[in-house]
Tab-separated table of N, CA, C and O in Angstrom:
chain	number	residue	atom	x	y	z
A	1	MET	N	15.379	-2.960	0.054
A	1	MET	CA	15.187	-3.455	-1.302
A	1	MET	C	13.954	-2.771	-1.898
A	1	MET	O	12.878	-2.793	-1.334
A	2	ALA	N	14.124	-2.163	-3.032
A	2	ALA	CA	13.037	-1.437	-3.695
A	2	ALA	C	12.170	-2.383	-4.531
A	2	ALA	O	12.653	-3.366	-5.076
A	3	ILE	N	10.912	-2.027	-4.612
A	3	ILE	CA	9.992	-2.800	-5.447
A	3	ILE	C	10.100	-2.275	-6.874
A	3	ILE	O	10.006	-1.077	-7.116
A	4	ASP	N	10.299	-3.179	-7.787
A	4	ASP	CA	10.427	-2.853	-9.207
A	4	ASP	C	9.122	-2.247	-9.733
A	4	ASP	O	8.033	-2.678	-9.348
A	5	LYS	N	9.238	-1.243	-10.603
A	5	LYS	CA	8.037	-0.582	-11.162
A	5	LYS	C	7.166	-1.567	-11.942
A	5	LYS	O	5.945	-1.437	-11.949
A	6	THR	N	7.772	-2.542	-12.591
A	6	THR	CA	6.992	-3.551	-13.326
A	6	THR	C	6.148	-4.365	-12.355
A	6	THR	O	4.966	-4.590	-12.596
A	7	LEU	N	6.761	-4.775	-11.244
A	7	LEU	CA	6.020	-5.530	-10.227
A	7	LEU	C	4.911	-4.670	-9.632
A	7	LEU	O	3.791	-5.147	-9.450
A	8	LEU	N	5.210	-3.413	-9.356
A	8	LEU	CA	4.202	-2.517	-8.799
A	8	LEU	C	3.003	-2.393	-9.740
A	8	LEU	O	1.862	-2.337	-9.298
A	9	GLY	N	3.243	-2.399	-11.043
A	9	GLY	CA	2.164	-2.322	-12.020
A	9	GLY	C	1.286	-3.562	-12.046
A	9	GLY	O	0.131	-3.511	-12.465
A	10	ILE	N	1.824	-4.672	-11.582
A	10	ILE	CA	1.086	-5.944	-11.568
A	10	ILE	C	0.306	-6.125	-10.263
A	10	ILE	O	-0.782	-6.688	-10.256
A	11	LEU	N	0.874	-5.644	-9.164
A	11	LEU	CA	0.240	-5.830	-7.858
A	11	LEU	C	-1.083	-5.083	-7.780
A	11	LEU	O	-1.220	-3.991	-8.324
A	12	ALA	N	-2.032	-5.672	-7.088
A	12	ALA	CA	-3.348	-5.060	-6.923
A	12	ALA	C	-3.867	-5.350	-5.522
A	12	ALA	O	-3.469	-6.330	-4.888
A	13	CYS	N	-4.758	-4.504	-5.063
A	13	CYS	CA	-5.401	-4.716	-3.771
A	13	CYS	C	-6.211	-6.009	-3.825
A	13	CYS	O	-6.977	-6.215	-4.770
A	14	PRO	N	-6.068	-6.874	-2.836
A	14	PRO	CA	-6.834	-8.122	-2.851
A	14	PRO	C	-8.334	-7.916	-2.621
A	14	PRO	O	-9.123	-8.807	-2.917
A	15	VAL	N	-8.733	-6.753	-2.150
A	15	VAL	CA	-10.148	-6.498	-1.867
A	15	VAL	C	-10.864	-5.940	-3.090
A	15	VAL	O	-11.839	-6.513	-3.561
A	16	ASP	N	-10.372	-4.791	-3.617
A	16	ASP	CA	-11.080	-4.181	-4.752
A	16	ASP	C	-10.368	-4.364	-6.094
A	16	ASP	O	-10.833	-3.878	-7.114
A	17	LYS	N	-9.246	-5.050	-6.075
A	17	LYS	CA	-8.475	-5.387	-7.297
A	17	LYS	C	-7.916	-4.156	-8.013
A	17	LYS	O	-7.484	-4.224	-9.144
A	18	GLY	N	-7.908	-3.000	-7.341
A	18	GLY	CA	-7.390	-1.773	-7.930
A	18	GLY	C	-5.906	-1.599	-7.668
A	18	GLY	O	-5.289	-2.341	-6.893
A	19	PRO	N	-5.293	-0.583	-8.286
A	19	PRO	CA	-3.861	-0.332	-8.124
A	19	PRO	C	-3.521	0.162	-6.717
A	19	PRO	O	-4.375	0.693	-6.006
A	20	LEU	N	-2.262	-0.036	-6.363
A	20	LEU	CA	-1.761	0.371	-5.053
A	20	LEU	C	-0.663	1.412	-5.220
A	20	LEU	O	0.042	1.411	-6.233
A	21	LEU	N	-0.511	2.266	-4.225
A	21	LEU	CA	0.563	3.250	-4.208
A	21	LEU	C	1.709	2.710	-3.360
A	21	LEU	O	1.482	2.164	-2.277
A	22	LEU	N	2.927	2.892	-3.838
A	22	LEU	CA	4.116	2.521	-3.073
A	22	LEU	C	4.499	3.708	-2.202
A	22	LEU	O	4.656	4.824	-2.692
A	23	VAL	N	4.676	3.453	-0.917
A	23	VAL	CA	5.023	4.507	0.033
A	23	VAL	C	6.367	4.177	0.661
A	23	VAL	O	6.466	3.321	1.550
A	24	GLU	N	7.409	4.832	0.126
A	24	GLU	CA	8.769	4.743	0.664
A	24	GLU	C	9.244	3.307	0.924
A	24	GLU	O	9.934	3.049	1.903
A	25	ASN	N	8.871	2.392	0.086
A	25	ASN	CA	9.276	0.990	0.205
A	25	ASN	C	8.969	0.384	1.577
A	25	ASN	O	9.585	-0.589	1.985
A	26	GLU	N	7.989	0.975	2.286
A	26	GLU	CA	7.605	0.416	3.576
A	26	GLU	C	6.186	-0.134	3.573
A	26	GLU	O	5.848	-0.990	4.376
A	27	LEU	N	5.358	0.368	2.636
A	27	LEU	CA	3.999	-0.168	2.548
A	27	LEU	C	3.399	0.111	1.177
A	27	LEU	O	3.879	0.965	0.437
A	28	LEU	N	2.368	-0.658	0.872
A	28	LEU	CA	1.542	-0.432	-0.316
A	28	LEU	C	0.211	0.069	0.200
A	28	LEU	O	-0.317	-0.439	1.196
A	29	TYR	N	-0.328	1.087	-0.481
A	29	TYR	CA	-1.509	1.751	0.049
A	29	TYR	C	-2.627	1.819	-0.976
A	29	TYR	O	-2.404	2.156	-2.139
A	30	ASN	N	-3.834	1.493	-0.519
A	30	ASN	CA	-5.031	1.624	-1.335
A	30	ASN	C	-5.779	2.859	-0.827
A	30	ASN	O	-6.449	2.802	0.211
A	31	PRO	N	-5.672	3.996	-1.543
A	31	PRO	CA	-6.329	5.211	-1.064
A	31	PRO	C	-7.854	5.166	-1.162
A	31	PRO	O	-8.542	5.895	-0.462
A	32	ARG	N	-8.382	4.305	-2.015
A	32	ARG	CA	-9.835	4.203	-2.159
A	32	ARG	C	-10.465	3.597	-0.906
A	32	ARG	O	-11.507	4.046	-0.444
A	33	LEU	N	-9.833	2.578	-0.356
A	33	LEU	CA	-10.342	1.905	0.840
A	33	LEU	C	-9.622	2.337	2.110
A	33	LEU	O	-9.992	1.912	3.204
A	34	ARG	N	-8.562	3.148	1.940
A	34	ARG	CA	-7.725	3.591	3.054
A	34	ARG	C	-7.194	2.401	3.843
A	34	ARG	O	-7.318	2.322	5.072
A	35	ARG	N	-6.573	1.492	3.082
A	35	ARG	CA	-5.968	0.289	3.666
A	35	ARG	C	-4.490	0.267	3.326
A	35	ARG	O	-4.101	0.497	2.186
A	36	ALA	N	-3.652	-0.028	4.326
A	36	ALA	CA	-2.209	-0.092	4.154
A	36	ALA	C	-1.740	-1.543	4.305
A	36	ALA	O	-2.098	-2.218	5.272
A	37	TYR	N	-0.951	-1.981	3.341
A	37	TYR	CA	-0.395	-3.333	3.339
A	37	TYR	C	1.105	-3.235	3.581
A	37	TYR	O	1.793	-2.466	2.908
A	38	PRO	N	1.644	-4.006	4.523
A	38	PRO	CA	3.069	-3.891	4.838
A	38	PRO	C	3.963	-4.508	3.758
A	38	PRO	O	3.531	-5.350	2.972
A	39	ILE	N	5.202	-4.048	3.754
A	39	ILE	CA	6.258	-4.675	2.959
A	39	ILE	C	7.280	-5.171	3.966
A	39	ILE	O	7.847	-4.385	4.726
A	40	GLU	N	7.485	-6.478	4.003
A	40	GLU	CA	8.399	-7.078	4.968
A	40	GLU	C	9.580	-7.700	4.242
A	40	GLU	O	9.398	-8.568	3.388
A	41	ASN	N	10.774	-7.229	4.566
A	41	ASN	CA	12.001	-7.711	3.930
A	41	ASN	C	11.924	-7.614	2.416
A	41	ASN	O	12.376	-8.514	1.700
A	42	GLY	N	11.325	-6.537	1.927
A	42	GLY	CA	11.217	-6.315	0.491
A	42	GLY	C	10.100	-7.077	-0.196
A	42	GLY	O	9.956	-7.007	-1.408
A	43	ILE	N	9.279	-7.779	0.580
A	43	ILE	CA	8.198	-8.592	0.013
A	43	ILE	C	6.850	-8.007	0.422
A	43	ILE	O	6.551	-7.897	1.618
A	44	PRO	N	6.018	-7.619	-0.550
A	44	PRO	CA	4.683	-7.107	-0.221
A	44	PRO	C	3.812	-8.197	0.405
A	44	PRO	O	3.769	-9.319	-0.085
A	45	VAL	N	3.158	-7.856	1.500
A	45	VAL	CA	2.263	-8.793	2.183
A	45	VAL	C	0.839	-8.331	1.880
A	45	VAL	O	0.308	-7.441	2.538
A	46	LEU	N	0.233	-8.931	0.876
A	46	LEU	CA	-1.097	-8.522	0.425
A	46	LEU	C	-2.182	-9.448	0.965
A	46	LEU	O	-3.034	-9.943	0.241
A	47	LEU	N	-2.141	-9.643	2.256
A	47	LEU	CA	-3.157	-10.442	2.941
A	47	LEU	C	-4.092	-9.487	3.679
A	47	LEU	O	-3.638	-8.593	4.399
A	48	THR	N	-5.378	-9.678	3.508
A	48	THR	CA	-6.338	-8.757	4.125
A	48	THR	C	-6.218	-8.739	5.642
A	48	THR	O	-6.427	-7.698	6.260
A	49	ASP	N	-5.855	-9.858	6.248
A	49	ASP	CA	-5.711	-9.910	7.703
A	49	ASP	C	-4.506	-9.118	8.198
A	49	ASP	O	-4.465	-8.713	9.362
A	50	ASP	N	-3.501	-8.903	7.343
A	50	ASP	CA	-2.307	-8.164	7.732
A	50	ASP	C	-2.390	-6.680	7.388
A	50	ASP	O	-1.534	-5.900	7.795
A	51	ALA	N	-3.410	-6.281	6.651
A	51	ALA	CA	-3.590	-4.874	6.297
A	51	ALA	C	-4.175	-4.131	7.494
A	51	ALA	O	-4.755	-4.724	8.398
A	52	ARG	N	-3.990	-2.806	7.469
A	52	ARG	CA	-4.566	-1.997	8.542
A	52	ARG	C	-5.313	-0.821	7.939
A	52	ARG	O	-4.995	-0.340	6.862
A	53	ASP	N	-6.327	-0.377	8.659
A	53	ASP	CA	-7.089	0.801	8.254
A	53	ASP	C	-6.304	2.056	8.614
A	53	ASP	O	-5.532	2.063	9.574
A	54	VAL	N	-6.521	3.112	7.833
A	54	VAL	CA	-5.805	4.367	8.011
A	54	VAL	C	-6.815	5.480	8.297
A	54	VAL	O	-7.840	5.573	7.619
A	55	ASP	N	-6.515	6.316	9.304
A	55	ASP	CA	-7.410	7.433	9.624
A	55	ASP	C	-7.142	8.617	8.693
A	55	ASP	O	-6.232	8.576	7.864
A	56	ASP	N	-7.928	9.676	8.826
A	56	ASP	CA	-7.835	10.832	7.927
A	56	ASP	C	-6.454	11.482	7.932
A	56	ASP	O	-5.902	11.794	6.879
A	57	ALA	N	-5.889	11.704	9.105
A	57	ALA	CA	-4.584	12.371	9.201
A	57	ALA	C	-3.488	11.524	8.556
A	57	ALA	O	-2.648	12.040	7.811
A	58	GLU	N	-3.488	10.223	8.840
A	58	GLU	CA	-2.468	9.352	8.246
A	58	GLU	C	-2.674	9.228	6.741
A	58	GLU	O	-1.706	9.144	5.988
A	59	HIS	N	-3.914	9.227	6.298
A	59	HIS	CA	-4.215	9.157	4.871
A	59	HIS	C	-3.525	10.304	4.133
A	59	HIS	O	-2.867	10.098	3.112
A	60	GLU	N	-3.674	11.516	4.637
A	60	GLU	CA	-3.037	12.683	4.015
A	60	GLU	C	-1.524	12.562	4.024
A	60	GLU	O	-0.854	12.882	3.049
A	61	SER	N	-0.963	12.084	5.129
A	61	SER	CA	0.480	11.909	5.241
A	61	SER	C	0.989	10.866	4.248
A	61	SER	O	2.009	11.065	3.582
A	62	ILE	N	0.274	9.773	4.125
A	62	ILE	CA	0.665	8.711	3.187
A	62	ILE	C	0.611	9.219	1.756
A	62	ILE	O	1.534	8.976	0.969
A	63	LEU	N	-0.435	9.930	1.399
A	63	LEU	CA	-0.543	10.458	0.040
A	63	LEU	C	0.605	11.408	-0.279
A	63	LEU	O	1.115	11.420	-1.403
A	64	ALA	N	1.030	12.194	0.708
A	64	ALA	CA	2.141	13.119	0.494
A	64	ALA	C	3.461	12.384	0.284
A	64	ALA	O	4.326	12.862	-0.446
A	65	ARG	N	3.609	11.203	0.886
A	65	ARG	CA	4.855	10.429	0.769
A	65	ARG	C	4.836	9.434	-0.369
A	65	ARG	O	5.864	8.859	-0.702
A	66	ALA	N	3.683	9.165	-0.958
A	66	ALA	CA	3.538	8.125	-1.990
A	66	ALA	C	4.334	8.476	-3.252
A	66	ALA	O	4.398	9.632	-3.658
A	67	GLN	N	4.893	7.436	-3.852
A	67	GLN	CA	5.616	7.578	-5.109
A	67	GLN	C	4.678	7.274	-6.253
A	67	GLN	O	3.927	6.320	-6.212
A	68	SER	N	4.726	8.070	-7.279
A	68	SER	CA	3.846	7.856	-8.434
A	68	SER	C	4.466	6.860	-9.380
A	68	SER	O	5.629	6.797	-9.549
């Protein structure tokens, strides 16, 4: 299930309140903090405890796959 562009425009990182990048409908990504938030069954999980940090190599890979 794809995330609607309108919903994506409303969603924000719970930490810095900035916009998130959609990555292949599998995660939402904050490139400023290098934090990845999962999407489970089409539902974004924007809980700081469920987010994970991303290293340099994965950061580049995520940016290459991100949808604008």
